[in-house]
Short mmCIF file of C-alpha atoms in Angstrom, two decimals:
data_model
loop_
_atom_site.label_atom_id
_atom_site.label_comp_id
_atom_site.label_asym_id
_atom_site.label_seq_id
_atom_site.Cartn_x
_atom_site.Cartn_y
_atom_site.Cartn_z
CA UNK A 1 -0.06 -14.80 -24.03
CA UNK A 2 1.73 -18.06 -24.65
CA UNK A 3 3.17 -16.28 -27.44
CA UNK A 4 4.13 -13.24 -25.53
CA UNK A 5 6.04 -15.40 -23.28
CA UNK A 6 7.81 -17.30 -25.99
CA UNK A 7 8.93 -13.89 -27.98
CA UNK A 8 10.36 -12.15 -24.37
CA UNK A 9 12.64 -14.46 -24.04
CA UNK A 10 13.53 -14.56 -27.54
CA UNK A 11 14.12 -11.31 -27.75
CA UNK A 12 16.02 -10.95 -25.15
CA UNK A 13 18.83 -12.75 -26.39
CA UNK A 14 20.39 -10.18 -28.71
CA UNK A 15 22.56 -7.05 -27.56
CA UNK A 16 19.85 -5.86 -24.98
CA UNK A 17 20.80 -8.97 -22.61
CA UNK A 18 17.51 -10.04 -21.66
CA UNK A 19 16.04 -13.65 -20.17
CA UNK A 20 19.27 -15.16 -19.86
CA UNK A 21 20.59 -12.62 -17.70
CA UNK A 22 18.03 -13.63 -14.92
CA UNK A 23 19.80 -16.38 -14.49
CA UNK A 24 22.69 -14.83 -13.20
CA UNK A 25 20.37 -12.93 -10.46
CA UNK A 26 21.80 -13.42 -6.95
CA UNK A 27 18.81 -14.79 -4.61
CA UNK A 28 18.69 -13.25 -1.11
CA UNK A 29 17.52 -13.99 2.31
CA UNK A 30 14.23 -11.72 1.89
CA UNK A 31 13.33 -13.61 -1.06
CA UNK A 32 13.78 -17.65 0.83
CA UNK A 33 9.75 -17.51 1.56
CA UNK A 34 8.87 -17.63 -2.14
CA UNK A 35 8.78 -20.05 -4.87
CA UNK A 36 11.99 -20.31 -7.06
CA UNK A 37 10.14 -19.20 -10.15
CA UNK A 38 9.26 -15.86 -8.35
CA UNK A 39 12.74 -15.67 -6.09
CA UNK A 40 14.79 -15.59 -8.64
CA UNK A 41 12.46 -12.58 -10.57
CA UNK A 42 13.44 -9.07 -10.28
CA UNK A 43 11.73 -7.36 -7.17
CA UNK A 44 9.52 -4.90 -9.67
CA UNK A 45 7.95 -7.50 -11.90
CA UNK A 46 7.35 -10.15 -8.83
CA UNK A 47 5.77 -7.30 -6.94
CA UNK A 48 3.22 -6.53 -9.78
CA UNK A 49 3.22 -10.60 -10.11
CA UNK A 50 2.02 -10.68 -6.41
CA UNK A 51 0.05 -7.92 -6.51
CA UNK A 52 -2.45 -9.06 -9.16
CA UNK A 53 -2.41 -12.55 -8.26
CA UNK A 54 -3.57 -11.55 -4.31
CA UNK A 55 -5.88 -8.84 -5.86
CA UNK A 56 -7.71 -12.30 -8.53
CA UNK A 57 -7.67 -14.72 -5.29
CA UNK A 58 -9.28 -11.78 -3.28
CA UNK A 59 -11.80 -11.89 -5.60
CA UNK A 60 -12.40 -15.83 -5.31
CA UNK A 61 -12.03 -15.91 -1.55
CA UNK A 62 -15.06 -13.06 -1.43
CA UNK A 63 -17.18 -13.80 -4.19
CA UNK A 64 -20.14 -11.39 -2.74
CA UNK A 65 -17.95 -8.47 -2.25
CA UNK A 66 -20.33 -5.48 -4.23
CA UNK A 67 -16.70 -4.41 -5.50
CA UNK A 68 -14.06 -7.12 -6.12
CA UNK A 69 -16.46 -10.46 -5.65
CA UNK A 70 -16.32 -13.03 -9.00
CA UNK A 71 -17.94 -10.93 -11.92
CA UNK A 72 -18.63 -8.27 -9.73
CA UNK A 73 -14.89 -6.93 -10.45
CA UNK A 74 -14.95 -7.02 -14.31
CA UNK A 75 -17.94 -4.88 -13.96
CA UNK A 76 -16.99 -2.16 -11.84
CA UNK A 77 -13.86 -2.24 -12.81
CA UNK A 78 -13.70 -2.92 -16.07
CA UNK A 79 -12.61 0.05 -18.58
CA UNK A 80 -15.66 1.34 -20.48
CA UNK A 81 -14.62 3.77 -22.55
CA UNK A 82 -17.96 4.46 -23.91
CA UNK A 83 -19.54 5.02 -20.99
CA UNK A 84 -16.69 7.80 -20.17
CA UNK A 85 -17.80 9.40 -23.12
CA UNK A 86 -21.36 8.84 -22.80
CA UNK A 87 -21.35 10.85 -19.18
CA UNK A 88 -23.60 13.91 -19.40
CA UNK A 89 -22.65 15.42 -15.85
CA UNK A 90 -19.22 15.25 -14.20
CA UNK A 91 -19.19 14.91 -10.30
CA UNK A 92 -16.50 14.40 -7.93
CA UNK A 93 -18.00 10.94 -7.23
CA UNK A 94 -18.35 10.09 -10.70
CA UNK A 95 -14.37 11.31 -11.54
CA UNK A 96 -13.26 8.63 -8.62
CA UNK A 97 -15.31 5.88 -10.12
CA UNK A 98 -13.83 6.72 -13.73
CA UNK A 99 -10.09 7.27 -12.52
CA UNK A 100 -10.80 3.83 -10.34
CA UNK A 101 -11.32 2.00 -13.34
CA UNK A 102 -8.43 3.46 -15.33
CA UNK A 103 -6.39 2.06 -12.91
CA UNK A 104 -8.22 -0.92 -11.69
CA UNK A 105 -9.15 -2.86 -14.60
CA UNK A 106 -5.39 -3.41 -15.09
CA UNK A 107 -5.57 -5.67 -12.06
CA UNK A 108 -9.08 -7.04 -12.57
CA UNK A 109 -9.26 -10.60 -14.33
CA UNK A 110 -12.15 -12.32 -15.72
CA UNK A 111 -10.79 -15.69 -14.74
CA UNK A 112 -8.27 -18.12 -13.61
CA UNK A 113 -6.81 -18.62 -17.39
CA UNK A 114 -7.06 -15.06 -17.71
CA UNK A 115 -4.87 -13.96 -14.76
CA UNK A 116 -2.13 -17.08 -15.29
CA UNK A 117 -1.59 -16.61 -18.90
CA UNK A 118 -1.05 -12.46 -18.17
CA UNK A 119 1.59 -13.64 -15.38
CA UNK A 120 3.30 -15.96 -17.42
CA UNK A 121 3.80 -13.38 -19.89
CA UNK A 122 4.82 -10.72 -17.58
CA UNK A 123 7.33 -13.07 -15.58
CA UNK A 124 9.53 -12.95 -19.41
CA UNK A 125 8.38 -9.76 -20.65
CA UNK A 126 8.54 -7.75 -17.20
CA UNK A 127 11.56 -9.46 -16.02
CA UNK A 128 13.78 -9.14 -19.01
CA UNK A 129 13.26 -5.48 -19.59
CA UNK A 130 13.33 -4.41 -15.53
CA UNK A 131 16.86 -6.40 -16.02
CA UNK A 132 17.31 -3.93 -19.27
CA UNK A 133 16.47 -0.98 -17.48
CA UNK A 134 16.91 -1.12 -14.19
CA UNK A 135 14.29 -1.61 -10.92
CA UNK A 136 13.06 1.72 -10.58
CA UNK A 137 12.71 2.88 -14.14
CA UNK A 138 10.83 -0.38 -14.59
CA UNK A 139 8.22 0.56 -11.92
CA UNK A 140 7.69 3.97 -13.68
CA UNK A 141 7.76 2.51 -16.92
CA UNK A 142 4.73 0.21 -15.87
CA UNK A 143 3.21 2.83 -13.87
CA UNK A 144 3.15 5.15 -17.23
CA UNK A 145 1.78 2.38 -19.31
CA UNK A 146 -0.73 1.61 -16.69
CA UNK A 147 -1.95 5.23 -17.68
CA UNK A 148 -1.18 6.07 -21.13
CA UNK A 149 -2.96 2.14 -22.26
CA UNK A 150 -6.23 2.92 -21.36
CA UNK A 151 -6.04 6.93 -21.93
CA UNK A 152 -4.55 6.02 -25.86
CA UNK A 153 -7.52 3.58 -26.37
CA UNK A 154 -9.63 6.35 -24.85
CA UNK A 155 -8.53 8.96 -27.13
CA UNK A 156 -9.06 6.51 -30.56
CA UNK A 157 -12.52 6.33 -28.89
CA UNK A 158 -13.62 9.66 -28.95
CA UNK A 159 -12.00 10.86 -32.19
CA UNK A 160 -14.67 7.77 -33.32
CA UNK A 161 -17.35 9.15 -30.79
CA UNK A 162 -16.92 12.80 -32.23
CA UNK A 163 -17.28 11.43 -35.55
CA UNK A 164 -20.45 9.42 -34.88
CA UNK A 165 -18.53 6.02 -35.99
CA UNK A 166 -19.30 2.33 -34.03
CA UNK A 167 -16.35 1.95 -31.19
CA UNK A 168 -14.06 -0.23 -30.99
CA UNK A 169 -14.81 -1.83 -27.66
CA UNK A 170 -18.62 -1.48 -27.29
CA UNK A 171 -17.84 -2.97 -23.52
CA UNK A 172 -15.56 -2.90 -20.84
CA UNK A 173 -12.00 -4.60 -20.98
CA UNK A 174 -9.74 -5.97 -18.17
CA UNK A 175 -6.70 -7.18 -17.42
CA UNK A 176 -2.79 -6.68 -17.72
CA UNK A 177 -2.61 -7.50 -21.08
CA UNK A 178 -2.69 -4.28 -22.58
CA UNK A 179 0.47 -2.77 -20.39
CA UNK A 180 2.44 -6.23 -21.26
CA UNK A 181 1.97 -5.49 -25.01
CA UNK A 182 3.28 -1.66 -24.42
CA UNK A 183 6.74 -3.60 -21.91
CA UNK A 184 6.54 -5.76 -25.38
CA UNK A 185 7.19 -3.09 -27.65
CA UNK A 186 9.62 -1.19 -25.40
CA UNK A 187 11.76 -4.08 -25.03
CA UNK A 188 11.68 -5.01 -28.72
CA UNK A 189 12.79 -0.90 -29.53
CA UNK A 190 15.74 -1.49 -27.28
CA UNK A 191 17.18 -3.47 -30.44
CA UNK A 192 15.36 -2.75 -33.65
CA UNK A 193 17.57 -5.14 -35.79
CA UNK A 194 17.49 -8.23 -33.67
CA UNK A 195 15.23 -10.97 -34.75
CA UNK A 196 12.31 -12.17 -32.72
CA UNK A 197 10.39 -15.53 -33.50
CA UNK A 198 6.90 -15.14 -33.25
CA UNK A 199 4.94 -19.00 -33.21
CA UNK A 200 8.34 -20.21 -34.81
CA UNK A 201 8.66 -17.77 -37.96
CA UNK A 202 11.56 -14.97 -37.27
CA UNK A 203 10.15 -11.65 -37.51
CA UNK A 204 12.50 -8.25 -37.38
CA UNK A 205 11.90 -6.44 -33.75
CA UNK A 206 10.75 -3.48 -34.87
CA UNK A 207 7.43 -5.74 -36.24
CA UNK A 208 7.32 -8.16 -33.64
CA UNK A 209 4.11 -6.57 -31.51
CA UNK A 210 2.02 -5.88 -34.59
CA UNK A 211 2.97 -9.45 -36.15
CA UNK A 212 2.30 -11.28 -32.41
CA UNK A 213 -0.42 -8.95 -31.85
CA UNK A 214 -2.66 -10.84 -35.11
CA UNK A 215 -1.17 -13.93 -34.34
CA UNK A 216 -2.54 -13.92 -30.78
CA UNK A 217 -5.95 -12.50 -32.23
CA UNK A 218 -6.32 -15.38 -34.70
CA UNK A 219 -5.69 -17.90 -32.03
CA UNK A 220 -7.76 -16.01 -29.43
CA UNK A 221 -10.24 -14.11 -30.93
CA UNK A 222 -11.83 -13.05 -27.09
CA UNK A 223 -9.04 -11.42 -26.99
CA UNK A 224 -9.21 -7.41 -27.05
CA UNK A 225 -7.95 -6.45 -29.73
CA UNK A 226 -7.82 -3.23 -29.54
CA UNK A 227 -6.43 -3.37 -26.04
CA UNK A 228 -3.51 -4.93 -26.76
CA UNK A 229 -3.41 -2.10 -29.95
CA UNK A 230 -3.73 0.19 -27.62
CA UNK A 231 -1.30 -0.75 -25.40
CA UNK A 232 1.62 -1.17 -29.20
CA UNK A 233 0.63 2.25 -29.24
CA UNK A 234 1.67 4.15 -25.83
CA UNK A 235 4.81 1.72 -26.11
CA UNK A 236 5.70 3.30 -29.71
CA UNK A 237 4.94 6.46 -28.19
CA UNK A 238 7.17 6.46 -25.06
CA UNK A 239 10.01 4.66 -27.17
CA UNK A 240 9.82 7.60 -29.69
CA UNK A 241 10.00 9.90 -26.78
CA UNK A 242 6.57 11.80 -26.50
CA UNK A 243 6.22 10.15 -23.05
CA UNK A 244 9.91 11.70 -22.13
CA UNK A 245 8.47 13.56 -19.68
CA UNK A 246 7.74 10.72 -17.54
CA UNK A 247 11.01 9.06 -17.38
CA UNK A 248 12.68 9.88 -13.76
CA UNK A 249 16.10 11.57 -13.24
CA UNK A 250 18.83 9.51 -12.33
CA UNK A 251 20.27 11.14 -9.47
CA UNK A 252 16.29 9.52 -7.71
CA UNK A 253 17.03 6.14 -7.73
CA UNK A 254 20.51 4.98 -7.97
CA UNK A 255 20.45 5.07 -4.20
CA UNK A 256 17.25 3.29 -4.40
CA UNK A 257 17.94 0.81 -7.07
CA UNK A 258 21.43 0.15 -5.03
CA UNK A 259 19.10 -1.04 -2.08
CA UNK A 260 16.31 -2.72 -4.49
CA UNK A 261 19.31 -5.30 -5.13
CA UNK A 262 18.91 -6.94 -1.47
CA UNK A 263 15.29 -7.96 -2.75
#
């Protein structure tokens, strides 16, 4: 995730704009409460920011909780994609709990480390391309990747499952990781040709995830793999427009993105 952050910003210095142009982010009254580092952040990517740090500290603060307490979280909310498939009988109940953990386990982190290093990456990644693409197609951007992560890992899964192979992630998986690699690909398909330096070597755009993503899992092997694969893949996929469908008109939000701007 180090990496991650260190590549954002690199990228984002070519045609697309990117980390520099934060700089040039007006600050506003509504924003005076928080720390610069999150002030001067777009109000999409601080939200999410916010969001999963309060979500990690609610964690700590109620350790017993049956449902968000200490490891209680990365158990019930972690993504098991084998146990999805493994289900024998389908209830109502049993849909919420699945469709909980699609969802949740994007927010759910198995530690301190865990949650800082995803935030660090997400305050370059996130902020750069909600600059890129505006406020509002940034929050449905993320909201799609939330999704199509997990549900892309889950299909690789049961082509394997169908075909009686070992799966990839035996386990559960957690954290933002996987959506922050998909924002990494998007933003590096904004500009195809630029050059992004990944731990100091210059590596064309277009190759950056796949080269960062086995650079990160050399130097963190916990790491899931196949997460962050995962999460190349529904960015590749939106970028090459089979996601299109998901992208929101613009006559929605340039009211709303005119108003986002006093955040």
């Amino acid at each position: 995730n180090f990496l991650l952050h260190e590549a954002a910003w690199s990228s984002g210095s070519g045609k697309t704009g990117g980390g520099n142009t934060l700089l040039r982010l007006r600050g506003g009254s509504q924003r005076d409460w928080l720390p610069p580092a999150l002030a001067k952040l777009p109000v999409v990517t601080r939200a999410f920011i916010l969001f999963n740090l309060a979500f990690f500290l609610l964690g700590v603060a109620a350790p017993d909780h049956p449902l968000v307490g200490g490891s209680a979280a990365v158990r019930n909310l972690g993504f098991a994609p084998g146990e999805i498939l493994g289900l024998r009988s389908i209830s109502p109940a049993e849909v919420v709990k699945q469709a909980g953990r699609v969802v949740g386990h994007t927010f759910t982190h198995a530690s301190l480390l865990h949650v800082a290093f995803n935030m660090l990456s997400l305050s370059s990644i996130g902020a750069s391309l909600e600059v890129l693409v505006g406020s509002v197609s940034f929050l449905f951007l993320v909201a799609t990747m939330i999704l199509a992560t997990p549900l892309t890992l889950l299909a690789a899964e049961a082509f394997l499952y169908f075909t009686n192979s070992p799966p990839l992630i035996p386990g559960n998986m957690v954290g933002f990781s996987g959506v922050i690699f998909a924002l990494f690909t998007l933003h590096t398909l904004h500009n195809p040709t630029s050059v992004v330096p990944i731990f100091g070597h210059p590596v064309p755009a277009q190759y950056a995830p796949l080269a960062l993503l086995g650079v990160q899992s050399l130097l963190f092997p916990q790491a899931s793999f196949w997460g962050h694969a995962a999460g190349i893949a529904a960015g590749f996929l939106h970028a090459r427009g089979f996601l299109s469908w998901t992208a929101v008109p613009p006559a929605w939000f340039v009211a709303v993105e005119r108003s986002l701007r006093h955040w």
